[in-house]
Amino acid sequence: EVQLVESGGGLVQPGGSLRLSCAASGFTFSTYWMHWVRQSPGEGLVWVSRVSPDGSDTTYADSVKGRFTISRDNTENTLYLQMNSLIAEDTAVYFCTRDMWGTSDYWGQGALVSVS
Amino acid sequence: DIVMTQSPDSLAVSLGERATITCKSSQAILHNSKNKNCLAWYQQKPGQPPKLLISWASTRESGVPDRFSGSGSGTDFTLTINSLQAEDMAVYYCQQHYTIPLTFGQGTRLEIE
């Protein structure tokens, strides 16, 4: 069974940093692109970032470029999102998702990040 | 960026009836080599992550009831839910999976009338 479990969310002051983790299991993690998608309270879904299976290729939404860094550890089956210079607009639930041709076929339960 | 626009924003349908949600992309999202449109539909229930229902505009994911169907081409797409059940109450999102940045529609809230 595919499982994605996010951790590392919390309350942080503006300008602060936070690192999210996503522990993957039930599939061969090292062969899949992975994404982070966020959802602000009561709002819609916004794609944040993606990383290639070997971690060498990363892409970001303009809103987080230069502040967020996506990475992965294929030996630990874990996806990361390092978030720096956080602003109020980054407040959201952050979902880790598995890529399937650009769709997200599996989602974690999400990690809440509050910037205040 | 490709803008995805859904309509309506909310919809109330009686149990057993049909619900129709439309999604329009700001440009064509046809995957040339597959000759398929890169359009996905997700269902999100309160307190849960989204669930992928349909990809490639009309391909249902494994385990998704066949009362859910997707159609469309070019820039206009439709999600149809036949014989609406109480458990179908949710917010539905379309997403283009054609190019980065991946973009979603604003969502359509489906309520039971």
Short mmCIF file of C-alpha atoms in Angstrom, two decimals:
data_model
loop_
_atom_site.label_atom_id
_atom_site.label_comp_id
_atom_site.label_asym_id
_atom_site.label_seq_id
_atom_site.Cartn_x
_atom_site.Cartn_y
_atom_site.Cartn_z
CA GLU A 1 0.00 0.00 0.00
CA VAL A 2 1.34 3.38 -1.02
CA GLN A 3 1.75 5.73 1.94
CA LEU A 4 2.99 9.29 2.14
CA VAL A 5 3.34 10.80 5.61
CA GLU A 6 4.28 14.45 6.03
CA SER A 7 5.83 15.92 9.16
CA GLY A 8 7.56 19.08 10.26
CA GLY A 9 4.72 21.56 10.05
CA GLY A 10 4.06 24.16 12.71
CA LEU A 11 3.85 27.81 13.67
CA VAL A 12 6.69 30.06 12.56
CA GLN A 13 7.23 33.82 12.56
CA PRO A 14 7.52 35.78 9.32
CA GLY A 15 11.05 35.52 8.01
CA GLY A 16 11.56 32.18 9.70
CA SER A 17 12.36 28.76 8.31
CA LEU A 18 10.82 25.32 8.44
CA ARG A 19 11.63 21.97 6.86
CA LEU A 20 8.90 19.56 5.86
CA SER A 21 9.54 15.86 5.43
CA CYS A 22 7.50 13.24 3.64
CA ALA A 23 8.16 9.58 4.39
CA ALA A 24 7.21 7.34 1.48
CA SER A 25 6.48 3.63 1.54
CA GLY A 26 4.75 0.95 -0.48
CA PHE A 27 6.39 1.80 -3.80
CA THR A 28 9.83 2.20 -5.33
CA PHE A 29 10.38 5.79 -4.26
CA SER A 30 13.56 6.28 -6.26
CA THR A 31 11.77 5.82 -9.59
CA TYR A 32 9.11 8.50 -9.22
CA TRP A 33 8.97 12.26 -9.64
CA MET A 34 7.51 13.83 -6.50
CA HIS A 35 5.64 17.07 -5.86
CA TRP A 36 4.65 19.45 -3.10
CA VAL A 37 1.20 21.00 -3.45
CA ARG A 38 -0.27 23.46 -0.96
CA GLN A 39 -3.72 24.58 0.04
CA SER A 40 -4.35 27.75 1.99
CA PRO A 41 -7.18 27.60 4.55
CA GLY A 42 -10.48 27.44 2.71
CA GLU A 43 -8.77 27.92 -0.64
CA GLY A 44 -7.84 25.87 -3.67
CA LEU A 45 -4.83 23.82 -4.63
CA VAL A 46 -1.55 25.34 -5.73
CA TRP A 47 1.41 23.41 -7.08
CA VAL A 48 4.65 24.36 -5.31
CA SER A 49 7.55 22.26 -6.56
CA ARG A 50 8.66 18.99 -8.11
CA VAL A 51 11.82 16.89 -8.09
CA SER A 52 13.09 14.22 -10.47
CA PRO A 53 13.65 10.63 -9.33
CA ASP A 54 17.38 11.14 -8.79
CA GLY A 55 16.98 14.62 -7.32
CA SER A 56 18.96 16.38 -10.00
CA ASP A 57 16.07 18.22 -11.64
CA THR A 58 13.94 20.60 -9.58
CA THR A 59 11.26 23.12 -10.50
CA TYR A 60 9.42 25.72 -8.45
CA ALA A 61 6.39 27.94 -8.61
CA ASP A 62 7.35 31.59 -9.05
CA SER A 63 5.83 32.41 -5.66
CA VAL A 64 8.41 30.27 -3.81
CA LYS A 65 11.41 30.38 -6.14
CA GLY A 66 14.55 31.40 -4.31
CA ARG A 67 12.99 30.74 -0.89
CA PHE A 68 12.03 27.04 -1.00
CA THR A 69 14.23 24.07 -1.81
CA ILE A 70 12.93 20.62 -2.66
CA SER A 71 15.16 17.61 -2.18
CA ARG A 72 15.01 13.89 -1.57
CA ASP A 73 16.93 11.08 0.07
CA ASN A 74 16.32 7.89 -1.88
CA THR A 75 18.19 5.82 0.70
CA GLU A 76 15.67 6.94 3.31
CA ASN A 77 12.65 7.14 0.96
CA THR A 78 12.04 10.68 2.11
CA LEU A 79 11.08 13.90 0.33
CA TYR A 80 11.89 17.29 1.82
CA LEU A 81 10.84 20.89 1.44
CA GLN A 82 13.10 23.48 3.02
CA MET A 83 11.17 26.71 3.41
CA ASN A 84 13.06 29.93 4.17
CA SER A 85 12.02 33.58 4.43
CA LEU A 86 8.48 32.54 5.15
CA ILE A 87 5.69 35.05 4.69
CA ALA A 88 2.06 35.06 5.78
CA GLU A 89 0.96 33.99 2.30
CA ASP A 90 2.84 30.71 2.76
CA THR A 91 0.34 29.67 5.43
CA ALA A 92 -1.21 26.47 4.09
CA VAL A 93 -1.49 22.74 4.34
CA TYR A 94 1.38 21.26 2.37
CA PHE A 95 0.77 17.95 0.62
CA CYS A 96 3.43 15.58 -0.61
CA THR A 97 2.28 13.80 -3.77
CA ARG A 98 3.52 11.11 -6.10
CA ASP A 99 3.68 12.01 -9.76
CA MET A 100 2.05 10.06 -12.52
CA TRP A 101 2.43 11.85 -15.86
CA GLY A 102 1.94 15.20 -14.14
CA THR A 103 -1.03 14.14 -12.07
CA SER A 104 -0.79 13.39 -8.36
CA ASP A 105 -1.99 9.83 -7.96
CA TYR A 106 -1.21 9.56 -4.25
CA TRP A 107 -1.35 12.28 -1.60
CA GLY A 108 -0.25 12.47 1.98
CA GLN A 109 -2.57 13.80 4.67
CA GLY A 110 -0.77 17.11 4.68
CA ALA A 111 1.28 19.22 7.08
CA LEU A 112 -0.03 22.55 8.33
CA VAL A 113 2.33 25.50 8.16
CA SER A 114 1.23 28.70 9.87
CA VAL A 115 3.24 31.88 9.44
CA SER A 116 2.29 34.50 11.98
CA ASP B 1 0.90 29.83 -17.02
CA ILE B 2 -2.16 27.89 -18.15
CA VAL B 3 -5.26 29.19 -16.38
CA MET B 4 -7.94 26.65 -15.51
CA THR B 5 -11.45 27.99 -14.98
CA GLN B 6 -14.23 25.84 -13.55
CA SER B 7 -17.94 26.45 -13.56
CA PRO B 8 -20.03 26.64 -11.59
CA ASP B 9 -18.35 27.53 -8.30
CA SER B 10 -21.02 25.57 -6.47
CA LEU B 11 -23.74 23.19 -7.46
CA ALA B 12 -26.68 21.57 -5.65
CA VAL B 13 -28.06 18.36 -7.12
CA SER B 14 -30.64 15.89 -5.85
CA LEU B 15 -29.70 12.34 -4.99
CA GLY B 16 -29.94 10.09 -8.01
CA GLU B 17 -29.64 12.98 -10.45
CA ARG B 18 -26.73 14.01 -12.66
CA ALA B 19 -24.10 16.61 -11.82
CA THR B 20 -22.04 18.31 -14.50
CA ILE B 21 -18.95 20.41 -13.89
CA THR B 22 -17.02 22.14 -16.64
CA CYS B 23 -13.40 23.18 -16.85
CA LYS B 24 -11.83 25.45 -19.41
CA SER B 25 -8.10 25.76 -20.04
CA SER B 26 -6.57 28.96 -21.35
CA GLN B 27 -4.74 27.02 -24.05
CA ALA B 28 -4.78 23.57 -25.61
CA ILE B 29 -3.37 20.80 -23.41
CA LEU B 30 -3.01 17.98 -25.90
CA HIS B 31 -0.09 15.59 -25.37
CA ASN B 32 1.05 15.17 -28.96
CA SER B 33 2.67 11.74 -28.77
CA LYS B 34 -0.14 10.20 -26.74
CA ASN B 35 -2.86 12.14 -28.56
CA LYS B 36 -4.59 12.61 -25.22
CA ASN B 37 -5.60 15.72 -23.36
CA CYS B 38 -3.69 16.34 -20.15
CA LEU B 39 -6.65 17.03 -17.90
CA ALA B 40 -7.23 15.50 -14.49
CA TRP B 41 -10.11 15.64 -12.04
CA TYR B 42 -9.81 15.34 -8.26
CA GLN B 43 -12.34 14.96 -5.49
CA GLN B 44 -11.69 16.45 -2.06
CA LYS B 45 -13.86 15.73 0.95
CA PRO B 46 -13.64 17.80 4.14
CA GLY B 47 -10.51 17.12 6.14
CA GLN B 48 -9.05 14.83 3.50
CA PRO B 49 -6.45 15.21 0.78
CA PRO B 50 -7.64 15.29 -2.82
CA LYS B 51 -8.23 12.00 -4.56
CA LEU B 52 -7.40 11.50 -8.22
CA LEU B 53 -10.52 10.43 -10.10
CA ILE B 54 -9.69 10.87 -13.78
CA SER B 55 -6.59 11.56 -15.84
CA TRP B 56 -6.07 12.12 -19.57
CA ALA B 57 -9.50 13.80 -19.59
CA SER B 58 -11.44 10.52 -19.56
CA THR B 59 -9.42 7.71 -17.96
CA ARG B 60 -10.90 6.67 -14.63
CA GLU B 61 -8.50 5.64 -11.91
CA SER B 62 -8.74 2.13 -10.54
CA GLY B 63 -11.55 1.83 -8.00
CA VAL B 64 -13.41 4.97 -9.08
CA PRO B 65 -17.11 4.20 -9.63
CA ASP B 66 -18.22 4.25 -13.24
CA ARG B 67 -20.84 6.89 -12.46
CA PHE B 68 -17.90 9.31 -12.72
CA SER B 69 -16.92 10.15 -16.30
CA GLY B 70 -14.77 12.73 -17.98
CA SER B 71 -14.95 14.11 -21.47
CA GLY B 72 -13.85 16.98 -23.61
CA SER B 73 -11.10 18.13 -25.91
CA GLY B 74 -9.29 21.25 -26.97
CA THR B 75 -9.84 23.65 -24.12
CA ASP B 76 -13.24 22.51 -22.82
CA PHE B 77 -13.69 19.60 -20.46
CA THR B 78 -16.50 18.11 -18.40
CA LEU B 79 -16.83 15.93 -15.33
CA THR B 80 -20.16 14.15 -15.15
CA ILE B 81 -21.42 12.33 -12.09
CA ASN B 82 -24.45 10.15 -12.81
CA SER B 83 -26.86 8.85 -10.17
CA LEU B 84 -25.49 11.16 -7.50
CA GLN B 85 -24.82 9.52 -4.15
CA ALA B 86 -24.58 11.19 -0.75
CA GLU B 87 -20.88 10.32 -0.56
CA ASP B 88 -20.23 12.37 -3.71
CA MET B 89 -20.61 15.59 -1.74
CA ALA B 90 -17.19 17.20 -2.08
CA VAL B 91 -15.16 19.86 -3.83
CA TYR B 92 -14.00 18.89 -7.31
CA TYR B 93 -10.90 20.31 -8.97
CA CYS B 94 -9.62 20.06 -12.50
CA GLN B 95 -5.88 20.23 -13.20
CA GLN B 96 -3.84 20.46 -16.35
CA HIS B 97 -0.94 18.00 -16.34
CA TYR B 98 0.46 19.26 -19.65
CA THR B 99 3.17 21.61 -18.48
CA ILE B 100 4.89 23.17 -15.51
CA PRO B 101 3.65 24.99 -13.55
CA LEU B 102 0.86 22.49 -12.99
CA THR B 103 -2.30 24.48 -12.43
CA PHE B 104 -5.67 23.74 -10.89
CA GLY B 105 -9.13 25.14 -11.33
CA GLN B 106 -10.59 27.08 -8.42
CA GLY B 107 -12.82 24.17 -7.41
CA THR B 108 -16.53 23.39 -7.59
CA ARG B 109 -18.42 22.62 -4.40
CA LEU B 110 -21.02 19.92 -4.96
CA GLU B 111 -23.84 19.81 -2.48
CA ILE B 112 -26.80 17.52 -2.15
CA GLU B 113 -30.09 19.32 -2.76
#
